[in-house]
Short mmCIF file of C-alpha atoms and ligand atoms in Angstrom, two decimals:
data_model
loop_
_atom_site.label_atom_id
_atom_site.label_comp_id
_atom_site.label_asym_id
_atom_site.label_seq_id
_atom_site.Cartn_x
_atom_site.Cartn_y
_atom_site.Cartn_z
CA MET F 1 49.22 20.89 36.69
CA THR F 2 46.59 23.66 36.48
CA THR F 3 44.72 24.77 39.58
CA ILE F 4 41.19 26.12 39.13
CA ARG F 5 40.20 28.43 41.94
CA GLU F 6 36.66 28.14 43.24
CA SER F 7 36.10 31.91 42.97
CA ASP F 8 37.27 32.05 39.32
CA PHE F 9 34.96 29.22 38.31
CA VAL F 10 31.89 30.58 40.11
CA GLN F 11 32.48 34.11 38.82
CA SER F 12 32.92 32.83 35.25
CA ILE F 13 29.66 30.87 35.36
CA ALA F 14 27.76 33.85 36.81
CA GLU F 15 29.16 36.35 34.30
CA ALA F 16 28.58 34.00 31.36
CA LEU F 17 24.91 33.57 32.34
CA GLN F 18 24.42 37.31 32.61
CA TYR F 19 26.14 37.76 29.24
CA ILE F 20 23.96 35.27 27.38
CA SER F 21 20.79 36.61 28.96
CA TYR F 22 21.14 39.82 26.88
CA TYR F 23 23.55 39.03 24.04
CA HIS F 24 22.41 36.76 21.25
CA PRO F 25 25.36 34.92 19.65
CA ALA F 26 26.62 36.96 16.65
CA ASP F 27 26.18 33.97 14.31
CA TYR F 28 22.47 33.78 15.24
CA ILE F 29 22.01 37.49 14.52
CA ARG F 30 23.77 37.19 11.16
CA ALA F 31 21.70 34.15 10.14
CA LEU F 32 18.42 35.68 11.32
CA THR F 33 19.20 38.95 9.52
CA ALA F 34 19.80 37.04 6.28
CA ALA F 35 16.54 35.13 6.78
CA TYR F 36 14.68 38.36 7.55
CA GLU F 37 15.96 39.98 4.36
CA ALA F 38 14.95 36.94 2.28
CA GLU F 39 11.54 36.40 3.90
CA GLU F 40 8.50 36.90 1.66
CA SER F 41 5.74 36.10 4.17
CA PRO F 42 4.66 39.44 5.72
CA ALA F 43 3.63 37.86 9.04
CA ALA F 44 6.91 35.93 9.40
CA LYS F 45 8.95 38.95 8.35
CA ASP F 46 7.19 41.07 10.97
CA ALA F 47 7.93 38.46 13.65
CA MET F 48 11.60 38.31 12.66
CA ALA F 49 11.81 42.12 12.72
CA GLN F 50 10.46 42.10 16.28
CA ILE F 51 13.00 39.45 17.35
CA LEU F 52 15.89 41.43 15.83
CA VAL F 53 14.77 44.77 17.26
CA ASN F 54 14.22 43.13 20.66
CA SER F 55 17.67 41.56 20.47
CA ARG F 56 19.37 44.90 19.89
CA MET F 57 17.37 46.55 22.68
CA CYS F 58 18.48 43.80 25.07
CA ALA F 59 22.12 44.11 24.02
CA GLU F 60 21.97 47.86 24.63
CA GLY F 61 19.90 47.71 27.80
CA HIS F 62 21.44 44.58 29.36
CA ARG F 63 18.04 43.03 29.97
CA PRO F 64 16.90 39.50 29.07
CA ILE F 65 16.03 38.57 25.49
CA CYS F 66 13.11 36.52 26.75
CA GLN F 67 11.02 36.39 29.91
CA ASP F 68 11.90 32.70 30.13
CA THR F 69 15.55 33.07 31.05
CA GLY F 70 16.00 29.36 30.83
CA LEU F 71 17.11 26.15 32.44
CA VAL F 72 20.90 26.23 32.83
CA VAL F 73 22.72 23.35 31.14
CA VAL F 74 26.49 23.10 31.53
CA PHE F 75 28.94 20.84 29.73
CA LEU F 76 32.37 20.67 31.35
CA LYS F 77 35.45 19.12 29.78
CA VAL F 78 37.83 18.75 32.68
CA GLY F 79 41.46 18.20 31.76
CA MET F 80 42.97 15.27 33.67
CA GLY F 81 45.76 17.64 34.71
CA VAL F 82 43.33 20.00 36.42
CA ARG F 83 43.29 20.34 40.20
CA TRP F 84 40.37 22.08 41.93
CA ASP F 85 41.08 24.49 44.76
CA THR F 86 37.80 23.83 46.57
CA ALA F 87 36.16 21.44 48.96
CA ARG F 88 32.76 21.81 47.25
CA SER F 89 31.27 19.67 44.49
CA VAL F 90 31.25 20.86 40.89
CA GLN F 91 27.42 20.87 41.01
CA ASP F 92 27.57 23.10 44.08
CA LEU F 93 29.96 25.53 42.40
CA VAL F 94 27.89 25.75 39.21
CA ASP F 95 24.76 26.35 41.28
CA GLU F 96 26.53 29.15 43.15
CA GLY F 97 27.27 30.78 39.79
CA VAL F 98 23.65 30.32 38.68
CA ARG F 99 22.37 31.81 41.95
CA ARG F 100 24.58 34.91 41.58
CA ALA F 101 23.61 35.39 37.94
CA TYR F 102 19.88 35.01 38.41
CA THR F 103 19.67 37.30 41.44
CA HIS F 104 21.96 40.01 40.05
CA PRO F 105 20.29 43.28 41.12
CA ASP F 106 21.13 45.14 37.87
CA ASN F 107 19.66 42.46 35.66
CA ILE F 108 17.53 40.11 37.69
CA LEU F 109 16.60 36.99 35.72
CA ARG F 110 13.50 34.88 36.06
CA ALA F 111 13.74 31.88 38.34
CA SER F 112 11.94 29.06 36.53
CA MET F 113 13.16 25.91 38.27
CA VAL F 114 10.68 24.04 40.48
CA SER F 115 11.31 21.23 42.92
CA PRO F 116 10.19 18.53 43.34
CA PRO F 117 9.34 18.11 39.65
CA ILE F 118 6.08 16.35 40.47
CA GLY F 119 3.69 17.24 43.26
CA GLU F 120 4.29 20.55 45.00
CA ARG F 121 6.60 21.96 42.25
CA ARG F 122 7.86 24.81 44.43
CA ASN F 123 10.00 27.45 42.70
CA THR F 124 13.55 27.18 44.06
CA GLY F 125 13.80 30.98 43.89
CA ASP F 126 17.20 31.33 42.23
CA ASN F 127 16.92 29.06 39.19
CA THR F 128 19.07 26.34 40.73
CA PRO F 129 19.96 23.60 40.23
CA ALA F 130 21.68 23.55 36.85
CA VAL F 131 21.95 20.39 34.79
CA VAL F 132 25.68 19.61 34.72
CA HIS F 133 27.53 17.14 32.50
CA VAL F 134 31.20 16.40 33.20
CA GLU F 135 33.67 14.69 30.92
CA LEU F 136 37.30 13.93 31.74
CA VAL F 137 39.65 14.68 28.86
CA PRO F 138 43.43 14.84 28.40
CA GLY F 139 45.11 18.17 29.13
CA ASP F 140 45.23 20.79 31.87
CA ARG F 141 42.45 23.17 30.95
CA LEU F 142 38.81 23.36 31.95
CA GLY F 143 36.49 23.77 28.97
CA VAL F 144 33.04 25.18 29.74
CA ARG F 145 30.04 25.36 27.44
CA LEU F 146 26.80 26.52 28.89
CA ALA F 147 23.31 27.33 27.73
CA ALA F 148 20.13 28.81 29.18
CA LYS F 149 17.50 26.67 27.47
CA GLY F 150 13.97 27.97 27.12
CA GLY F 151 11.20 25.70 28.40
CA GLY F 152 9.06 26.16 25.27
CA SER F 153 11.72 24.71 23.02
CA GLU F 154 12.90 22.11 25.52
CA ASN F 155 9.32 20.81 25.75
CA LYS F 156 9.38 19.95 22.05
CA SER F 157 12.35 17.55 22.32
CA LYS F 158 11.78 14.23 20.59
CA PHE F 159 13.38 10.82 20.77
CA THR F 160 12.91 7.58 18.92
CA ILE F 161 14.73 4.38 18.17
CA LEU F 162 14.31 3.64 14.49
CA ASN F 163 14.96 0.36 12.79
CA PRO F 164 18.38 0.50 11.14
CA SER F 165 16.69 0.35 7.71
CA ASP F 166 14.24 3.19 8.48
CA ASP F 167 14.49 6.56 6.80
CA LEU F 168 15.76 9.16 9.28
CA VAL F 169 14.88 12.12 7.02
CA ASP F 170 11.33 10.86 6.79
CA TRP F 171 11.09 10.65 10.60
CA VAL F 172 12.38 14.22 11.03
CA LEU F 173 9.98 15.58 8.40
CA ARG F 174 7.04 13.80 10.05
CA THR F 175 8.11 14.90 13.52
CA VAL F 176 8.85 18.62 13.08
CA PRO F 177 5.23 19.55 12.15
CA THR F 178 4.03 17.80 15.33
CA MET F 179 6.15 20.22 17.36
CA GLY F 180 3.91 23.16 16.44
CA ALA F 181 5.30 26.63 17.04
CA GLY F 182 5.82 26.46 20.81
CA TRP F 183 9.56 26.21 20.25
CA CYS F 184 9.53 29.76 18.83
CA PRO F 185 11.09 29.29 15.42
CA PRO F 186 13.22 30.38 13.65
CA GLY F 187 15.86 28.49 15.55
CA MET F 188 18.01 25.43 15.12
CA LEU F 189 17.57 21.71 15.25
CA GLY F 190 20.11 19.63 17.14
CA ILE F 191 20.07 15.99 16.08
CA GLY F 192 21.87 13.20 17.89
CA ILE F 193 22.22 9.92 16.03
CA GLY F 194 23.47 6.71 17.55
CA GLY F 195 24.89 5.65 20.92
CA SER F 196 22.20 4.66 23.40
CA SER F 197 18.97 6.41 24.33
CA GLU F 198 20.62 8.87 26.76
CA LYS F 199 23.69 9.34 24.57
CA ALA F 200 21.57 10.39 21.58
CA MET F 201 19.83 13.06 23.67
CA LEU F 202 23.16 14.41 24.91
CA LEU F 203 24.52 14.48 21.35
CA ALA F 204 21.50 16.48 20.20
CA LYS F 205 21.82 18.97 23.06
CA GLU F 206 25.56 19.41 22.49
CA ALA F 207 24.97 19.89 18.76
CA LEU F 208 22.90 22.99 19.57
CA LEU F 209 25.95 24.62 21.14
CA GLU F 210 27.78 24.72 17.79
CA HIS F 211 28.00 27.80 15.57
CA ILE F 212 25.58 28.39 12.73
CA ASP F 213 27.50 27.74 9.52
CA ILE F 214 24.98 26.21 7.10
CA HIS F 215 25.55 29.01 4.59
CA GLU F 216 29.25 28.23 4.44
CA LEU F 217 28.37 24.56 4.01
CA LYS F 218 25.96 25.42 1.21
CA ALA F 219 28.63 27.50 -0.49
CA ARG F 220 31.41 24.91 -0.35
CA GLY F 221 29.25 21.76 -0.63
CA PRO F 222 29.21 18.78 1.73
CA SER F 223 32.39 16.80 2.24
CA ASP F 224 30.85 13.78 3.98
CA PRO F 225 27.46 12.06 4.37
CA ILE F 226 26.63 13.86 7.63
CA GLU F 227 27.16 17.27 6.03
CA ALA F 228 25.00 16.14 3.11
CA LEU F 229 22.32 15.05 5.60
CA ARG F 230 22.48 18.45 7.33
CA LEU F 231 21.88 20.23 4.05
CA GLU F 232 19.08 17.90 3.04
CA LEU F 233 17.29 18.36 6.36
CA TYR F 234 17.84 22.13 6.32
CA GLU F 235 16.24 22.44 2.87
CA LYS F 236 13.41 20.00 3.52
CA VAL F 237 12.47 21.29 6.99
CA ASN F 238 12.32 24.84 5.63
CA ALA F 239 10.21 23.55 2.73
CA LEU F 240 7.56 22.55 5.31
CA GLY F 241 6.63 26.26 5.32
CA ILE F 242 6.17 26.48 9.11
CA GLY F 243 8.02 29.80 9.23
CA ALA F 244 8.81 32.22 12.03
CA GLN F 245 6.47 31.65 15.00
CA GLY F 246 4.59 29.05 12.93
CA LEU F 247 2.90 31.81 10.91
CA GLY F 248 4.00 30.35 7.56
CA GLY F 249 7.12 31.46 5.74
CA LEU F 250 10.40 30.59 4.10
CA THR F 251 12.60 30.06 7.17
CA THR F 252 11.81 27.70 10.03
CA VAL F 253 15.39 26.66 10.86
CA LEU F 254 18.58 28.67 10.55
CA ASP F 255 20.73 25.54 10.75
CA VAL F 256 20.57 21.81 11.43
CA LYS F 257 23.35 20.41 13.58
CA ILE F 258 24.12 16.71 13.78
CA ARG F 259 26.33 14.73 16.11
CA THR F 260 26.82 10.98 15.83
CA PHE F 261 28.16 8.08 17.88
CA PRO F 262 28.53 4.36 17.02
CA THR F 263 25.52 2.30 18.05
CA HIS F 264 24.20 -1.25 18.44
CA ALA F 265 23.64 -3.26 15.24
CA ALA F 266 19.94 -3.60 16.09
CA SER F 267 19.31 0.10 16.78
CA LEU F 268 19.18 3.55 15.29
CA PRO F 269 18.57 5.95 18.21
CA VAL F 270 17.65 9.47 17.08
CA ALA F 271 17.14 12.52 19.27
CA LEU F 272 15.81 15.83 18.00
CA ILE F 273 16.00 18.97 20.15
CA PRO F 274 15.04 22.42 18.86
CA ASN F 275 16.56 25.68 19.94
CA CYS F 276 14.38 28.77 19.90
CA ALA F 277 14.57 32.44 19.01
CA ALA F 278 16.17 32.98 22.42
CA THR F 279 19.30 31.04 21.46
CA ARG F 280 21.61 31.52 24.44
CA HIS F 281 24.93 29.74 24.76
CA ILE F 282 28.62 30.48 25.19
CA ALA F 283 31.93 28.62 25.48
CA PHE F 284 35.10 29.54 27.35
CA ALA F 285 38.12 27.86 28.88
CA LEU F 286 39.85 28.35 32.21
CA ASP F 287 43.61 27.72 32.55
CA GLY F 288 44.11 28.74 36.15
CA SER F 289 45.09 32.34 35.38
CA GLY F 290 41.77 33.86 36.47
CA PRO F 291 38.09 34.09 35.53
CA ALA F 292 36.93 33.99 31.92
CA GLU F 293 37.10 37.23 29.98
CA LEU F 294 33.98 37.65 27.87
CA THR F 295 34.20 40.23 25.11
CA PRO F 296 30.96 42.13 24.45
CA PRO F 297 29.82 41.95 20.82
CA ARG F 298 29.88 45.05 18.63
CA LEU F 299 26.46 46.63 18.22
CA ASP F 300 27.04 46.93 14.48
CA ASP F 301 26.61 43.14 14.38
CA TRP F 302 22.88 43.95 14.67
CA PRO F 303 21.00 45.23 11.63
CA SER F 304 19.40 48.65 11.92
CA ILE F 305 15.74 47.90 11.35
CA ALA F 306 13.28 50.76 11.50
CA TYR F 307 10.39 48.75 12.95
CA ASP F 308 7.10 50.62 13.00
CA ALA F 309 4.42 48.46 14.61
CA THR F 310 1.69 50.90 13.59
CA VAL F 311 2.03 50.26 9.84
CA GLY F 312 -0.89 48.14 8.66
CA ALA F 313 -2.13 47.45 12.20
CA ARG F 314 -5.64 47.95 13.62
CA ARG F 315 -5.77 49.87 16.90
CA VAL F 316 -7.91 48.22 19.59
CA ASP F 317 -9.22 49.68 22.86
CA LEU F 318 -9.43 46.76 25.29
CA ASP F 319 -11.53 48.76 27.75
CA THR F 320 -14.46 49.24 25.37
CA LEU F 321 -14.12 46.12 23.22
CA THR F 322 -17.24 44.09 22.36
CA ARG F 323 -17.85 40.63 20.93
CA GLU F 324 -19.28 42.31 17.83
CA GLU F 325 -15.97 44.09 17.29
CA ILE F 326 -13.77 41.00 17.64
CA ALA F 327 -16.06 39.12 15.24
CA GLY F 328 -14.66 41.37 12.49
CA TRP F 329 -11.03 40.32 13.04
CA ARG F 330 -9.36 37.89 10.62
CA PRO F 331 -6.50 35.39 11.09
CA GLY F 332 -3.14 36.99 10.38
CA GLU F 333 -4.43 40.52 11.03
CA ARG F 334 -2.07 42.66 13.11
CA LEU F 335 -3.47 44.60 16.08
CA LEU F 336 -2.14 47.18 18.51
CA LEU F 337 -3.78 46.69 21.90
CA SER F 338 -4.32 49.49 24.40
CA GLY F 339 -6.12 49.32 27.72
CA ARG F 340 -6.29 46.80 30.54
CA LEU F 341 -5.79 43.03 30.43
CA LEU F 342 -5.19 40.35 33.02
CA THR F 343 -2.27 37.92 33.15
CA GLY F 344 -2.31 34.26 34.05
CA ARG F 345 -0.60 31.06 33.03
CA ASP F 346 -0.44 27.42 34.10
CA ALA F 347 -0.71 27.61 37.88
CA ALA F 348 -3.23 30.48 37.88
CA HIS F 349 -5.45 28.61 35.40
CA LYS F 350 -5.36 25.50 37.55
CA ARG F 351 -6.42 27.50 40.62
CA ILE F 352 -9.18 29.32 38.74
CA VAL F 353 -10.62 26.03 37.50
CA ASP F 354 -10.35 24.46 40.98
CA LEU F 355 -12.22 27.46 42.43
CA LEU F 356 -14.92 27.23 39.74
CA ASP F 357 -15.26 23.47 40.34
CA SER F 358 -15.66 24.00 44.07
CA GLY F 359 -18.38 26.60 43.52
CA GLN F 360 -16.34 29.38 45.17
CA GLY F 361 -16.10 31.45 42.00
CA LEU F 362 -13.27 33.72 40.99
CA PRO F 363 -11.05 35.35 43.63
CA PRO F 364 -11.78 38.99 44.60
CA GLY F 365 -10.64 41.43 41.92
CA VAL F 366 -10.62 38.84 39.14
CA ASP F 367 -13.51 39.65 36.83
CA LEU F 368 -12.97 38.13 33.41
CA ARG F 369 -16.20 39.36 31.79
CA GLY F 370 -15.39 41.01 28.49
CA ARG F 371 -11.68 40.81 29.26
CA PHE F 372 -8.53 39.39 27.70
CA ILE F 373 -6.03 37.22 29.53
CA TYR F 374 -2.34 37.28 28.62
CA TYR F 375 -0.41 34.03 29.16
CA VAL F 376 2.81 35.44 30.63
CA GLY F 377 5.21 35.02 33.51
CA PRO F 378 7.30 38.20 33.43
CA VAL F 379 10.79 38.87 34.72
CA ASP F 380 10.84 41.04 37.86
CA PRO F 381 11.45 44.74 37.11
CA VAL F 382 14.70 46.58 37.83
CA ARG F 383 15.35 50.31 38.21
CA ASN F 384 12.40 52.29 36.79
CA GLU F 385 10.82 49.42 34.85
CA VAL F 386 7.09 48.76 35.28
CA VAL F 387 7.72 45.12 34.56
CA GLY F 388 10.68 43.12 33.26
CA PRO F 389 10.68 41.36 29.86
CA ALA F 390 7.18 39.94 29.44
CA GLY F 391 6.73 37.86 26.29
CA PRO F 392 4.02 35.23 25.82
CA THR F 393 4.18 31.64 26.97
CA THR F 394 2.95 28.60 25.01
CA ALA F 395 -0.84 28.67 24.81
CA THR F 396 -1.39 24.96 24.20
CA ARG F 397 -0.70 24.29 27.88
CA MET F 398 -3.82 26.31 28.69
CA ASP F 399 -5.99 24.43 26.15
CA LYS F 400 -7.44 22.05 28.71
CA PHE F 401 -8.81 24.97 30.76
CA THR F 402 -10.17 26.96 27.82
CA GLU F 403 -13.71 25.58 27.46
CA GLN F 404 -14.51 25.94 31.15
CA ILE F 405 -13.04 29.42 31.45
CA LEU F 406 -14.75 30.72 28.32
CA SER F 407 -18.11 29.23 29.28
CA GLU F 408 -18.08 30.16 32.99
CA THR F 409 -16.26 33.51 33.25
CA GLY F 410 -17.23 35.63 30.23
CA LEU F 411 -13.61 35.91 29.03
CA ILE F 412 -13.56 36.98 25.37
CA GLY F 413 -9.93 36.69 24.37
CA MET F 414 -6.55 35.14 25.10
CA ILE F 415 -3.01 36.18 24.16
CA GLY F 416 -0.14 33.71 24.05
CA LYS F 417 2.27 32.16 21.62
CA ALA F 418 2.01 29.25 19.19
CA GLU F 419 -1.00 27.32 17.97
CA ARG F 420 -4.12 26.11 19.81
CA GLY F 421 -5.30 22.52 19.74
CA PRO F 422 -8.53 21.41 18.02
CA ALA F 423 -10.63 21.38 21.21
CA ALA F 424 -9.54 24.88 22.22
CA ILE F 425 -10.19 26.18 18.70
CA GLU F 426 -13.67 24.70 18.80
CA SER F 427 -14.31 26.38 22.18
CA ILE F 428 -13.11 29.71 20.79
CA ARG F 429 -15.49 29.31 17.84
CA ARG F 430 -18.41 28.19 20.00
CA HIS F 431 -18.09 31.17 22.35
CA GLY F 432 -17.26 33.74 19.67
CA ALA F 433 -13.96 34.46 21.40
CA VAL F 434 -10.56 35.07 19.85
CA TYR F 435 -6.92 34.05 20.37
CA LEU F 436 -4.06 36.44 19.66
CA THR F 437 -0.31 35.83 19.57
CA ALA F 438 2.60 37.99 20.58
CA VAL F 439 6.10 37.11 19.37
CA GLY F 440 8.02 34.61 21.48
CA GLY F 441 11.58 35.87 21.83
CA ALA F 442 10.64 39.57 21.71
CA ALA F 443 9.91 39.94 25.43
CA PHE F 444 11.74 43.20 26.13
CA LEU F 445 10.03 44.85 23.17
CA VAL F 446 6.60 43.66 24.39
CA ALA F 447 7.36 44.92 27.91
CA LYS F 448 7.86 48.44 26.55
CA ALA F 449 4.13 48.48 25.73
CA ILE F 450 3.18 47.78 29.39
CA ARG F 451 2.53 51.07 31.18
CA SER F 452 1.44 49.77 34.58
CA SER F 453 1.27 46.49 36.45
CA ARG F 454 -0.82 45.66 39.51
CA LEU F 455 -0.98 42.42 41.47
CA VAL F 456 -4.58 41.15 41.50
CA ALA F 457 -4.54 37.60 42.90
CA PHE F 458 -2.42 34.56 43.79
CA GLY F 459 0.63 36.58 44.82
CA ASP F 460 2.20 33.44 46.26
CA LEU F 461 2.59 32.13 42.70
CA GLY F 462 5.35 34.66 42.02
CA MET F 463 5.79 35.16 38.28
CA GLU F 464 2.64 33.04 37.75
CA ALA F 465 0.40 35.39 39.78
CA ILE F 466 -2.55 37.19 38.20
CA ARG F 467 -1.73 40.82 37.43
CA GLU F 468 -3.54 43.59 35.65
CA PHE F 469 -1.43 45.23 32.95
CA GLU F 470 -2.28 48.49 31.32
CA VAL F 471 -0.80 48.37 27.82
CA ARG F 472 -0.42 50.89 25.04
CA ASP F 473 0.05 49.75 21.44
CA MET F 474 1.01 46.18 22.31
CA PRO F 475 1.67 44.42 18.95
CA VAL F 476 -0.21 41.13 18.45
CA THR F 477 -1.52 39.01 15.59
CA VAL F 478 -4.96 37.38 15.32
CA ALA F 479 -4.15 33.68 15.44
CA VAL F 480 -7.63 32.11 15.87
CA ASP F 481 -10.60 34.22 14.89
CA SER F 482 -14.11 34.01 16.30
CA ARG F 483 -15.06 31.58 13.53
CA GLY F 484 -12.33 29.14 14.57
CA ARG F 485 -9.96 29.79 11.70
CA SER F 486 -6.31 29.42 12.73
CA VAL F 487 -3.36 31.18 11.12
CA HIS F 488 -1.15 28.33 12.33
CA GLN F 489 -3.03 26.06 9.94
CA THR F 490 -3.57 28.40 7.00
CA GLY F 491 -0.12 30.08 7.11
CA PRO F 492 2.14 26.98 6.94
CA ALA F 493 -0.22 25.30 4.41
CA GLU F 494 -0.01 28.30 2.11
CA TRP F 495 3.77 28.61 2.35
CA ARG F 496 4.34 24.86 2.06
CA SER F 497 2.51 24.88 -1.24
CA ARG F 498 4.40 27.95 -2.44
CA ILE F 499 7.81 26.55 -1.44
CA GLY F 500 6.85 23.15 -2.83
CA LYS F 501 6.99 24.66 -6.27
CA ILE F 502 10.68 25.44 -5.75
CA PRO F 503 12.71 22.28 -6.52
CA VAL F 504 14.90 21.10 -3.63
CA THR F 505 18.41 20.28 -4.80
CA VAL F 506 20.77 18.43 -2.51
CA GLU F 507 24.36 17.82 -3.44
CA ALA F 508 25.53 14.27 -2.84
S1 SF4 D 1 11.95 32.29 22.71
FE1 SF4 D 1 10.13 31.03 23.15
S2 SF4 D 1 10.88 28.94 23.63
FE2 SF4 D 1 12.61 30.38 23.74
S3 SF4 D 1 12.76 30.92 25.89
FE3 SF4 D 1 11.51 32.49 24.90
S4 SF4 D 1 9.38 31.81 25.11
FE4 SF4 D 1 10.70 30.05 25.57
#
């Protein structure tokens, strides 16, 4: 019988979460590098370069790949010969590991969990609790797989129960475009087929913890119908032309993973969960001999990319910018921003709108006239950092506030990630404003452009407070111009038509 000591388990969970916060899995880096080299869309290639450069910086600097350091999901396979040397619950032990990891002073991670989930939604402060799944299996080892899942990609999870005669490929190809770019492609799709409703979702989530091996599968050819389905979906999803960050391009997914389970004769449950550019997961086993030993990757696993953000980019001074100037920007154009901007995301927007509705106006120090707002919730700084990793959050969540804020505050621009909805685009057009995107999954790189940070309002909101950043040469792309033209519509449409001319061949 194996005895798992409480301290070994907690330490292993904490160290694994620190590890995955700054090390991408090597298979993801290899697959993304290959996609980067093959990419023909300049905008998508630029986004992939930023993700790869950011990834290497994080591996070297031991700082988080993304400002959203994730919801912790743990799958445990507990051998039936395992004895636990603890009086605490497994949930309690995992949460202790999460707490230690997320409050580590050398690499503090962002606490994103709120409780209760509806109503007050107070941040728990240490990213607990984790979501823990336990399975009893034969043997005397403890198998641990864990992930830190980004909210942007988790929010795009889909589930359906098809009729048994329905076409699953058709459902996936209709569903993926509805997910927009908020899941920060290129990433992976995890697909769970069969079981019951909850089983299909678990299958999809577990599938995302597997290694990327689609290129090996392509090379050797499928050996069963599920492998053939993986290849078919991989080719056809990429043929949608969505591309990195939804900008249009050749690669949207680096792999498609499928897990199956027998199901009821009347049902075909299907779950689809995407994983984002901040793919973070690891597996290890404990056998009672001590904590897990995690080997750091070799830095030569990362490509050496000489990324120069200044090439082909327009320099913009945010402090002197006028509506006339932004009217000259075009979708897909790359900009380097310098000057002052304000930050704010979900909770800050809600408060601003509540204050406007009540007639109280904006809080002291918050003057949005002629300004840009950056949708971001940064990681706290460590050592001499001005701010921790500070990449963009999904802009669509701010869509419902956009008309009122543009019409009542004088704001002229927004920076976030992913597409805007039709109503927000129409507001942007009507007010001659503009929407820019930064690359989701390149948060440490973006943070290097932030030269100072000052709390302006709503300090009680923590990472959601309004700050003023002074930035220098912050790389962004014009996503919606002042005429309401969106690169998230034109880019994928263009690349879908280009890729559509390449015949898709799927081996049976
Ligand atoms: S890469 Fe995008 S979806 Fe993933 S954690 Fe970061 S912001 Fe969220």
